[in-house]
Amino acid sequence: MNPFMRGMTQPRTRRDIFKLAGASAAGLALAACGVQGQKAAPPKADAVADFWAKQQKHGKVVFANWPEYMPEDKGPLEKFKADTGISYEYKEVIQENAEFFGKADPVLRAGQPLGYDIVVMTNGVQLQHMIDLGYVVPLDHSKLPNFQANAGQKYKERAYDPGNKYTVPYTSGVTGIAYNTNYIKDDLTSIEALFDPKYKGRVGMMADAQEIGNFGMISLGIAPETSTEADWRKAGEKLKAQRDAGIVRKYYDQSYIDAVSKGDLWISMAWSGDVFQRQLAGEPVKFYVPEEGGTIWTDNMLIPKGAANPVDAIMLMDYLYQPAVAAELDEFIQYVTPVPAVQDLLREKAASATGEEKKTLEEMVASPLMFPSDEEYAKLHSYTPLTTQQEQVFNPIFQSITQA
């Protein structure tokens, strides 16, 4: 199936599974596993250099990823194999971050390998635990020339991993607001629409603590990245008032998008990729990043401690930053690529395409859901960084609202 047809006919599953962890007691229990270990000291530069100096190419790489995150024909991986001679195993074994961390932690703590050379994880508490506990191999940036040359500057300035010491982005998405244009005719721009009594009973909010916490803080002019416990409580009070006023119909996982499309919800917090899929299908949904701000999340490639083939892994990580390869990947994934040159490559492809493929490629190129403008990027925040102790305060504040 062609990538553009796949995008219009297959449901997006990746954000669905990720977000279910936020409201899941089991997920929280798993997330708590293993965080009792001592925080690892930052690696010394000499130790990192010594580690990489001892590594050799083995001709094989094992890549652990999420479902629906690689073209069905494995085109980028096949090109990598042809160009480098490195064979691959590609395993769609990551269903959500908390579950994956819960399984990985006892293995890595025991000093055993996971059996994967590349793992993809979302910025958030589990990735932070992986880094803090010393479970991630520091990267040798001399082996990442394509990343250095082609990654957007914003993807080299990630608060959760300064200097990309441990990770490089795979793809990103945006949490903003979607609304049904059959029921809301105004051109909305503000986050305050989610709190507007005129939409009482027709507003959807996320069940995930970090997602809803971010929006509560953003609505108060608070930057989540630098927020304090007092800020969390202020946001919690505003979100509780919203709930108690009957404005919120329900706290959702990915099922919100069906509710918006059908008109059960008129407006909701939303993930960019979900909305773009519905727009391609001609459904009456519109997405915007509030003028006050939205959230950007990133799925990141990393090399877990004990990986058997780190040189092969870092070669593949870097290979995916070649613009042509990144374009093939993003045409399938349809989220935000870390390689800005992809937009021009897809524009060139659209110019020579015909029919439905041409129309879809043009929509991709023009969509801020795949290619946010600098102005939109400037409004986007990361999740609140949390220690294990802070999680135990943060999560109950917002779960007491969504799970009441």
Short mmCIF file of C-alpha atoms in Angstrom, two decimals:
data_model
loop_
_atom_site.label_atom_id
_atom_site.label_comp_id
_atom_site.label_asym_id
_atom_site.label_seq_id
_atom_site.Cartn_x
_atom_site.Cartn_y
_atom_site.Cartn_z
CA MET A 1 0.00 0.00 0.00
CA ASN A 2 1.31 3.47 -0.86
CA PRO A 3 2.16 5.59 2.19
CA PHE A 4 -0.38 8.29 1.37
CA MET A 5 -3.17 5.73 1.05
CA ARG A 6 -2.11 4.06 4.28
CA GLY A 7 -2.38 7.38 6.08
CA MET A 8 -6.00 7.80 5.04
CA THR A 9 -7.21 4.29 5.66
CA GLN A 10 -5.42 2.95 8.74
CA PRO A 11 -6.07 4.15 12.29
CA ARG A 12 -3.19 5.71 14.18
CA THR A 13 -2.33 3.55 17.14
CA ARG A 14 0.90 4.94 18.54
CA ARG A 15 -0.46 7.86 20.59
CA ASP A 16 -3.41 5.75 21.69
CA ILE A 17 -1.22 3.21 23.41
CA PHE A 18 1.15 5.81 24.82
CA LYS A 19 -1.56 7.85 26.45
CA LEU A 20 -3.39 4.94 28.03
CA ALA A 21 -0.48 4.71 30.45
CA GLY A 22 -1.28 8.11 31.93
CA ALA A 23 -4.57 7.03 33.45
CA SER A 24 -3.60 3.44 34.16
CA ALA A 25 -2.92 2.31 37.69
CA ALA A 26 -0.98 -0.60 36.25
CA GLY A 27 1.09 1.77 34.16
CA LEU A 28 1.84 3.90 37.20
CA ALA A 29 2.84 0.87 39.16
CA LEU A 30 5.20 -0.19 36.41
CA ALA A 31 6.58 3.32 36.13
CA ALA A 32 7.44 3.18 39.80
CA CYS A 33 9.37 -0.06 39.34
CA GLY A 34 13.09 0.25 39.47
CA VAL A 35 13.31 3.92 40.35
CA GLN A 36 14.67 3.03 43.77
CA GLY A 37 18.14 2.65 42.24
CA GLN A 38 20.84 5.22 42.74
CA LYS A 39 21.02 8.01 40.19
CA ALA A 40 24.03 7.40 37.98
CA ALA A 41 26.80 9.97 37.89
CA PRO A 42 27.13 11.78 34.56
CA PRO A 43 29.71 9.99 32.38
CA LYS A 44 33.10 11.58 32.05
CA ALA A 45 34.11 12.60 28.53
CA ASP A 46 37.16 10.33 28.62
CA ALA A 47 35.02 7.35 29.64
CA VAL A 48 32.62 7.96 26.77
CA ALA A 49 35.50 8.24 24.29
CA ASP A 50 37.09 5.08 25.69
CA PHE A 51 33.83 3.16 25.38
CA TRP A 52 33.33 4.06 21.73
CA ALA A 53 36.99 3.48 20.88
CA LYS A 54 36.57 -0.17 21.89
CA GLN A 55 33.42 -0.76 19.80
CA GLN A 56 33.36 -2.34 16.37
CA LYS A 57 30.83 -2.70 13.58
CA HIS A 58 29.24 -6.17 13.68
CA GLY A 59 26.99 -6.04 10.62
CA LYS A 60 23.72 -6.36 12.53
CA VAL A 61 21.30 -4.11 14.43
CA VAL A 62 18.14 -4.86 16.42
CA PHE A 63 15.65 -1.97 16.43
CA ALA A 64 12.80 -1.85 18.99
CA ASN A 65 10.02 0.57 18.04
CA TRP A 66 6.31 1.34 18.31
CA PRO A 67 3.66 -0.04 15.93
CA GLU A 68 2.93 1.96 12.76
CA TYR A 69 6.29 3.75 12.91
CA MET A 70 8.01 2.30 9.84
CA PRO A 71 6.75 1.82 6.26
CA GLU A 72 5.40 -1.66 5.72
CA ASP A 73 8.06 -2.44 3.12
CA LYS A 74 10.75 -1.31 5.61
CA GLY A 75 12.10 0.91 2.84
CA PRO A 76 14.44 3.04 5.00
CA LEU A 77 15.88 -0.06 6.68
CA GLU A 78 16.31 -1.87 3.38
CA LYS A 79 18.22 1.11 1.97
CA PHE A 80 20.38 1.15 5.10
CA LYS A 81 21.14 -2.54 4.61
CA ALA A 82 22.04 -2.02 0.94
CA ASP A 83 24.25 1.00 1.67
CA THR A 84 26.08 -0.33 4.72
CA GLY A 85 25.87 -4.11 4.58
CA ILE A 86 24.30 -4.10 8.05
CA SER A 87 21.36 -6.47 8.44
CA TYR A 88 18.49 -5.56 10.75
CA GLU A 89 15.81 -7.01 12.94
CA TYR A 90 12.87 -4.64 13.38
CA LYS A 91 10.57 -5.37 16.31
CA GLU A 92 7.35 -3.51 17.13
CA VAL A 93 7.58 -4.39 20.80
CA ILE A 94 6.99 -1.04 22.54
CA GLN A 95 3.33 -0.59 23.40
CA GLU A 96 3.71 2.19 25.97
CA ASN A 97 6.55 3.76 27.92
CA ALA A 98 5.61 2.67 31.43
CA GLU A 99 5.14 -0.96 30.43
CA PHE A 100 8.41 -1.02 28.52
CA PHE A 101 10.33 0.57 31.38
CA GLY A 102 8.74 -1.80 33.87
CA LYS A 103 10.05 -4.78 31.88
CA ALA A 104 13.42 -3.25 31.06
CA ASP A 105 14.36 -2.01 34.52
CA PRO A 106 15.01 -5.34 36.30
CA VAL A 107 16.97 -6.62 33.30
CA LEU A 108 19.17 -3.55 33.03
CA ARG A 109 19.56 -3.28 36.79
CA ALA A 110 20.90 -6.84 36.82
CA GLY A 111 23.48 -5.83 34.22
CA GLN A 112 21.86 -7.91 31.50
CA PRO A 113 21.23 -6.74 27.89
CA LEU A 114 17.72 -6.10 26.64
CA GLY A 115 18.48 -7.70 23.30
CA TYR A 116 17.87 -4.41 21.45
CA ASP A 117 20.43 -2.01 20.02
CA ILE A 118 18.03 0.90 19.45
CA VAL A 119 14.97 1.70 21.54
CA VAL A 120 12.44 4.50 20.90
CA MET A 121 10.99 6.23 23.99
CA THR A 122 8.96 9.40 24.53
CA ASN A 123 10.33 12.28 26.58
CA GLY A 124 8.79 11.99 30.01
CA VAL A 125 9.31 10.29 33.32
CA GLN A 126 10.32 6.86 32.01
CA LEU A 127 12.95 8.24 29.66
CA GLN A 128 14.24 10.37 32.52
CA HIS A 129 14.49 7.28 34.71
CA MET A 130 16.41 5.45 31.96
CA ILE A 131 18.95 8.28 31.77
CA ASP A 132 19.19 8.90 35.51
CA LEU A 133 19.78 5.24 36.31
CA GLY A 134 22.59 4.94 33.77
CA TYR A 135 20.64 2.67 31.45
CA VAL A 136 21.43 4.66 28.27
CA VAL A 137 24.74 4.72 26.39
CA PRO A 138 26.08 8.27 25.87
CA LEU A 139 26.34 9.04 22.17
CA ASP A 140 29.52 9.72 20.20
CA HIS A 141 28.56 12.77 18.17
CA SER A 142 31.50 12.27 15.83
CA LYS A 143 29.48 9.33 14.51
CA LEU A 144 26.40 11.47 13.87
CA PRO A 145 27.35 13.69 10.89
CA ASN A 146 23.90 13.55 9.28
CA PHE A 147 22.26 14.52 12.55
CA GLN A 148 24.64 17.45 12.93
CA ALA A 149 24.08 18.59 9.34
CA ASN A 150 20.35 18.00 8.92
CA ALA A 151 18.53 18.08 12.27
CA GLY A 152 16.63 21.26 12.98
CA GLN A 153 18.21 23.45 15.64
CA LYS A 154 15.15 23.00 17.87
CA TYR A 155 15.90 19.28 17.97
CA LYS A 156 19.40 19.97 19.26
CA GLU A 157 18.06 22.01 22.17
CA ARG A 158 15.85 19.58 24.07
CA ALA A 159 15.39 20.40 27.76
CA TYR A 160 15.09 16.73 28.70
CA ASP A 161 18.44 15.81 27.09
CA PRO A 162 20.68 18.88 26.76
CA GLY A 163 23.12 18.53 23.90
CA ASN A 164 21.52 15.26 22.77
CA LYS A 165 23.95 13.48 25.06
CA TYR A 166 21.85 10.30 25.13
CA THR A 167 19.14 10.59 22.48
CA VAL A 168 18.28 11.87 19.03
CA PRO A 169 14.67 12.50 17.99
CA TYR A 170 12.76 10.02 15.83
CA THR A 171 9.58 12.06 15.39
CA SER A 172 7.48 14.60 17.29
CA GLY A 173 3.87 15.60 17.71
CA VAL A 174 1.91 18.50 19.15
CA THR A 175 -0.85 18.64 21.73
CA GLY A 176 -3.23 21.47 20.87
CA ILE A 177 -6.98 21.88 20.43
CA ALA A 178 -9.37 20.40 17.86
CA TYR A 179 -12.93 21.46 17.23
CA ASN A 180 -15.81 20.40 15.01
CA THR A 181 -16.47 23.13 12.46
CA ASN A 182 -20.09 22.06 12.04
CA TYR A 183 -20.81 23.17 15.59
CA ILE A 184 -18.25 25.90 16.21
CA LYS A 185 -18.15 28.51 13.49
CA ASP A 186 -15.77 30.90 15.26
CA ASP A 187 -12.09 30.93 14.36
CA LEU A 188 -10.76 29.89 17.74
CA THR A 189 -7.29 30.90 18.93
CA SER A 190 -7.27 30.71 22.74
CA ILE A 191 -6.87 27.91 25.27
CA GLU A 192 -9.69 29.54 27.20
CA ALA A 193 -12.17 28.00 24.74
CA LEU A 194 -11.72 24.78 26.74
CA PHE A 195 -13.04 26.60 29.81
CA ASP A 196 -15.88 28.50 28.08
CA PRO A 197 -19.29 27.80 29.68
CA LYS A 198 -21.01 28.11 26.29
CA TYR A 199 -19.49 24.73 25.38
CA LYS A 200 -20.69 23.14 28.62
CA GLY A 201 -20.83 19.36 28.35
CA ARG A 202 -19.14 19.40 24.93
CA VAL A 203 -15.50 19.81 25.97
CA GLY A 204 -12.99 16.95 26.00
CA MET A 205 -9.85 16.93 28.13
CA MET A 206 -7.00 14.42 28.28
CA ALA A 207 -6.89 11.83 31.03
CA ASP A 208 -3.08 11.81 31.08
CA ALA A 209 -1.72 13.73 34.08
CA GLN A 210 1.15 15.39 32.25
CA GLU A 211 -1.00 16.42 29.29
CA ILE A 212 -3.80 17.95 31.32
CA GLY A 213 -1.34 19.40 33.82
CA ASN A 214 0.51 21.16 31.01
CA PHE A 215 -2.67 22.73 29.67
CA GLY A 216 -3.81 23.81 33.11
CA MET A 217 -0.50 25.58 33.66
CA ILE A 218 -0.33 27.07 30.17
CA SER A 219 -3.81 28.54 30.67
CA LEU A 220 -2.43 30.39 33.72
CA GLY A 221 0.65 31.66 31.92
CA ILE A 222 2.94 29.19 33.70
CA ALA A 223 5.77 27.47 31.79
CA PRO A 224 5.51 23.75 32.67
CA GLU A 225 9.25 23.19 32.22
CA THR A 226 10.08 25.43 35.19
CA SER A 227 6.91 24.96 37.24
CA THR A 228 6.76 24.38 40.99
CA GLU A 229 4.42 22.45 43.26
CA ALA A 230 2.53 25.68 43.92
CA ASP A 231 2.01 26.07 40.16
CA TRP A 232 0.69 22.51 39.88
CA ARG A 233 -1.83 23.16 42.62
CA LYS A 234 -3.01 26.39 40.98
CA ALA A 235 -3.51 24.53 37.70
CA GLY A 236 -5.30 21.75 39.54
CA GLU A 237 -7.72 24.25 41.07
CA LYS A 238 -8.58 25.72 37.67
CA LEU A 239 -9.11 22.29 36.14
CA LYS A 240 -11.24 21.18 39.09
CA ALA A 241 -13.42 24.26 38.68
CA GLN A 242 -13.81 23.43 34.99
CA ARG A 243 -14.92 19.90 35.89
CA ASP A 244 -17.24 20.97 38.69
CA ALA A 245 -18.96 23.49 36.40
CA GLY A 246 -19.96 20.62 34.09
CA ILE A 247 -17.91 21.98 31.19
CA VAL A 248 -16.00 18.73 30.64
CA ARG A 249 -17.92 15.91 29.04
CA LYS A 250 -15.21 13.32 29.70
CA TYR A 251 -11.48 12.78 30.22
CA TYR A 252 -10.23 10.88 27.19
CA ASP A 253 -7.57 8.66 25.75
CA GLN A 254 -7.46 8.64 21.94
CA SER A 255 -11.20 8.04 21.69
CA TYR A 256 -11.67 11.81 21.83
CA ILE A 257 -11.05 12.11 18.08
CA ASP A 258 -14.09 10.00 17.18
CA ALA A 259 -16.19 12.07 19.57
CA VAL A 260 -15.04 15.33 17.96
CA SER A 261 -15.62 14.03 14.45
CA LYS A 262 -19.15 12.84 15.29
CA GLY A 263 -20.07 16.01 17.20
CA ASP A 264 -20.43 14.38 20.62
CA LEU A 265 -17.63 16.75 21.53
CA TRP A 266 -17.47 20.16 19.96
CA ILE A 267 -13.96 20.95 21.19
CA SER A 268 -11.17 18.98 22.83
CA MET A 269 -7.50 18.78 23.67
CA ALA A 270 -6.04 16.92 20.72
CA TRP A 271 -2.92 15.34 19.22
CA SER A 272 -1.81 16.73 15.88
CA GLY A 273 -1.41 13.42 14.05
CA ASP A 274 -4.93 12.28 14.94
CA VAL A 275 -6.47 15.45 13.56
CA PHE A 276 -4.40 15.43 10.39
CA GLN A 277 -5.59 11.92 9.60
CA ARG A 278 -9.22 13.06 9.94
CA GLN A 279 -8.61 16.14 7.83
CA LEU A 280 -7.18 13.98 5.04
CA ALA A 281 -10.38 11.93 5.24
CA GLY A 282 -12.46 15.11 4.82
CA GLU A 283 -13.95 15.19 8.31
CA PRO A 284 -15.07 18.54 9.80
CA VAL A 285 -12.24 19.00 12.32
CA LYS A 286 -9.83 21.89 12.73
CA PHE A 287 -6.69 22.01 14.84
CA TYR A 288 -4.89 24.94 16.38
CA VAL A 289 -2.07 25.61 18.81
CA PRO A 290 -3.49 28.05 21.39
CA GLU A 291 -1.99 31.50 21.37
CA GLU A 292 -1.06 30.91 25.01
CA GLY A 293 0.88 27.77 24.06
CA GLY A 294 0.67 24.03 23.49
CA THR A 295 2.79 20.94 24.14
CA ILE A 296 5.38 19.26 21.95
CA TRP A 297 6.38 15.67 22.68
CA THR A 298 9.20 13.76 21.04
CA ASP A 299 9.88 10.08 20.53
CA ASN A 300 13.62 9.52 20.82
CA MET A 301 16.11 6.93 19.65
CA LEU A 302 18.58 5.69 22.25
CA ILE A 303 21.08 2.86 22.72
CA PRO A 304 20.37 0.87 25.89
CA LYS A 305 23.18 -0.18 28.18
CA GLY A 306 24.56 -3.57 27.21
CA ALA A 307 23.53 -3.31 23.55
CA ALA A 308 25.46 -5.84 21.50
CA ASN A 309 25.87 -3.65 18.41
CA PRO A 310 26.26 0.01 19.41
CA VAL A 311 28.30 1.03 16.35
CA ASP A 312 25.73 -0.45 13.98
CA ALA A 313 23.00 1.21 16.04
CA ILE A 314 24.49 4.69 15.91
CA MET A 315 25.09 4.27 12.18
CA LEU A 316 21.38 3.55 11.66
CA MET A 317 20.32 6.40 13.92
CA ASP A 318 22.44 8.77 11.85
CA TYR A 319 21.31 7.24 8.54
CA LEU A 320 17.71 8.18 9.30
CA TYR A 321 18.80 11.83 9.27
CA GLN A 322 19.59 11.76 5.55
CA PRO A 323 16.87 14.03 4.12
CA ALA A 324 15.64 11.57 1.49
CA VAL A 325 15.38 8.79 4.05
CA ALA A 326 13.71 11.08 6.58
CA ALA A 327 11.22 12.15 3.90
CA GLU A 328 10.25 8.56 3.14
CA LEU A 329 9.78 7.92 6.84
CA ASP A 330 7.74 11.06 7.48
CA GLU A 331 5.49 10.52 4.48
CA PHE A 332 4.42 7.32 6.20
CA ILE A 333 4.36 8.48 9.84
CA GLN A 334 2.80 11.91 9.14
CA TYR A 335 4.01 13.53 12.34
CA VAL A 336 6.62 16.26 12.82
CA THR A 337 10.02 15.34 11.40
CA PRO A 338 13.24 16.56 13.03
CA VAL A 339 14.68 17.15 9.53
CA PRO A 340 13.43 20.47 8.07
CA ALA A 341 14.60 19.62 4.52
CA VAL A 342 11.86 16.98 4.33
CA GLN A 343 9.27 19.63 3.57
CA ASP A 344 11.01 20.70 0.35
CA LEU A 345 11.55 17.09 -0.71
CA LEU A 346 7.87 16.30 -0.29
CA ARG A 347 7.02 19.51 -2.13
CA GLU A 348 9.19 18.37 -5.05
CA LYS A 349 7.54 14.96 -5.00
CA ALA A 350 4.09 16.56 -5.00
CA ALA A 351 5.03 18.65 -8.04
CA SER A 352 5.62 15.53 -10.12
CA ALA A 353 2.80 13.43 -8.63
CA THR A 354 -0.74 13.14 -10.03
CA GLY A 355 -4.25 12.53 -8.79
CA GLU A 356 -4.95 11.65 -5.17
CA GLU A 357 -1.27 11.21 -4.35
CA LYS A 358 -0.53 14.77 -5.50
CA LYS A 359 -3.42 16.17 -3.44
CA THR A 360 -2.36 14.32 -0.31
CA LEU A 361 1.30 15.28 -0.64
CA GLU A 362 0.33 18.93 -1.10
CA GLU A 363 -1.80 18.74 2.04
CA MET A 364 1.11 17.25 3.95
CA VAL A 365 3.51 19.97 2.83
CA ALA A 366 1.07 22.74 3.75
CA SER A 367 0.00 21.27 7.07
CA PRO A 368 1.24 22.92 10.29
CA LEU A 369 0.50 19.55 11.93
CA MET A 370 3.52 18.12 10.09
CA PHE A 371 5.54 21.30 9.58
CA PRO A 372 4.89 23.84 12.35
CA SER A 373 6.00 27.38 11.65
CA ASP A 374 8.66 29.08 13.76
CA GLU A 375 5.86 31.09 15.37
CA GLU A 376 4.04 27.90 16.33
CA TYR A 377 7.22 26.22 17.59
CA ALA A 378 7.84 29.23 19.82
CA LYS A 379 4.53 28.57 21.58
CA LEU A 380 5.25 24.93 22.36
CA HIS A 381 6.27 23.63 25.79
CA SER A 382 7.73 20.33 26.97
CA TYR A 383 6.30 18.28 29.82
CA THR A 384 7.17 19.15 33.39
CA PRO A 385 10.40 17.34 34.34
CA LEU A 386 9.76 15.28 37.47
CA THR A 387 11.88 13.40 39.94
CA THR A 388 10.45 10.24 41.47
CA GLN A 389 9.48 12.20 44.58
CA GLN A 390 7.85 14.97 42.53
CA GLU A 391 5.82 12.41 40.58
CA GLN A 392 4.21 11.34 43.83
CA VAL A 393 2.94 14.89 44.31
CA PHE A 394 2.25 15.86 40.69
CA ASN A 395 0.25 12.83 39.56
CA PRO A 396 -2.33 12.80 42.39
CA ILE A 397 -3.09 16.50 41.87
CA PHE A 398 -4.31 15.87 38.33
CA GLN A 399 -5.51 12.29 38.69
CA SER A 400 -7.85 13.44 41.45
CA ILE A 401 -9.57 15.51 38.74
CA THR A 402 -9.60 13.05 35.87
CA GLN A 403 -10.37 9.92 37.87
CA ALA A 404 -12.93 11.34 40.30
#
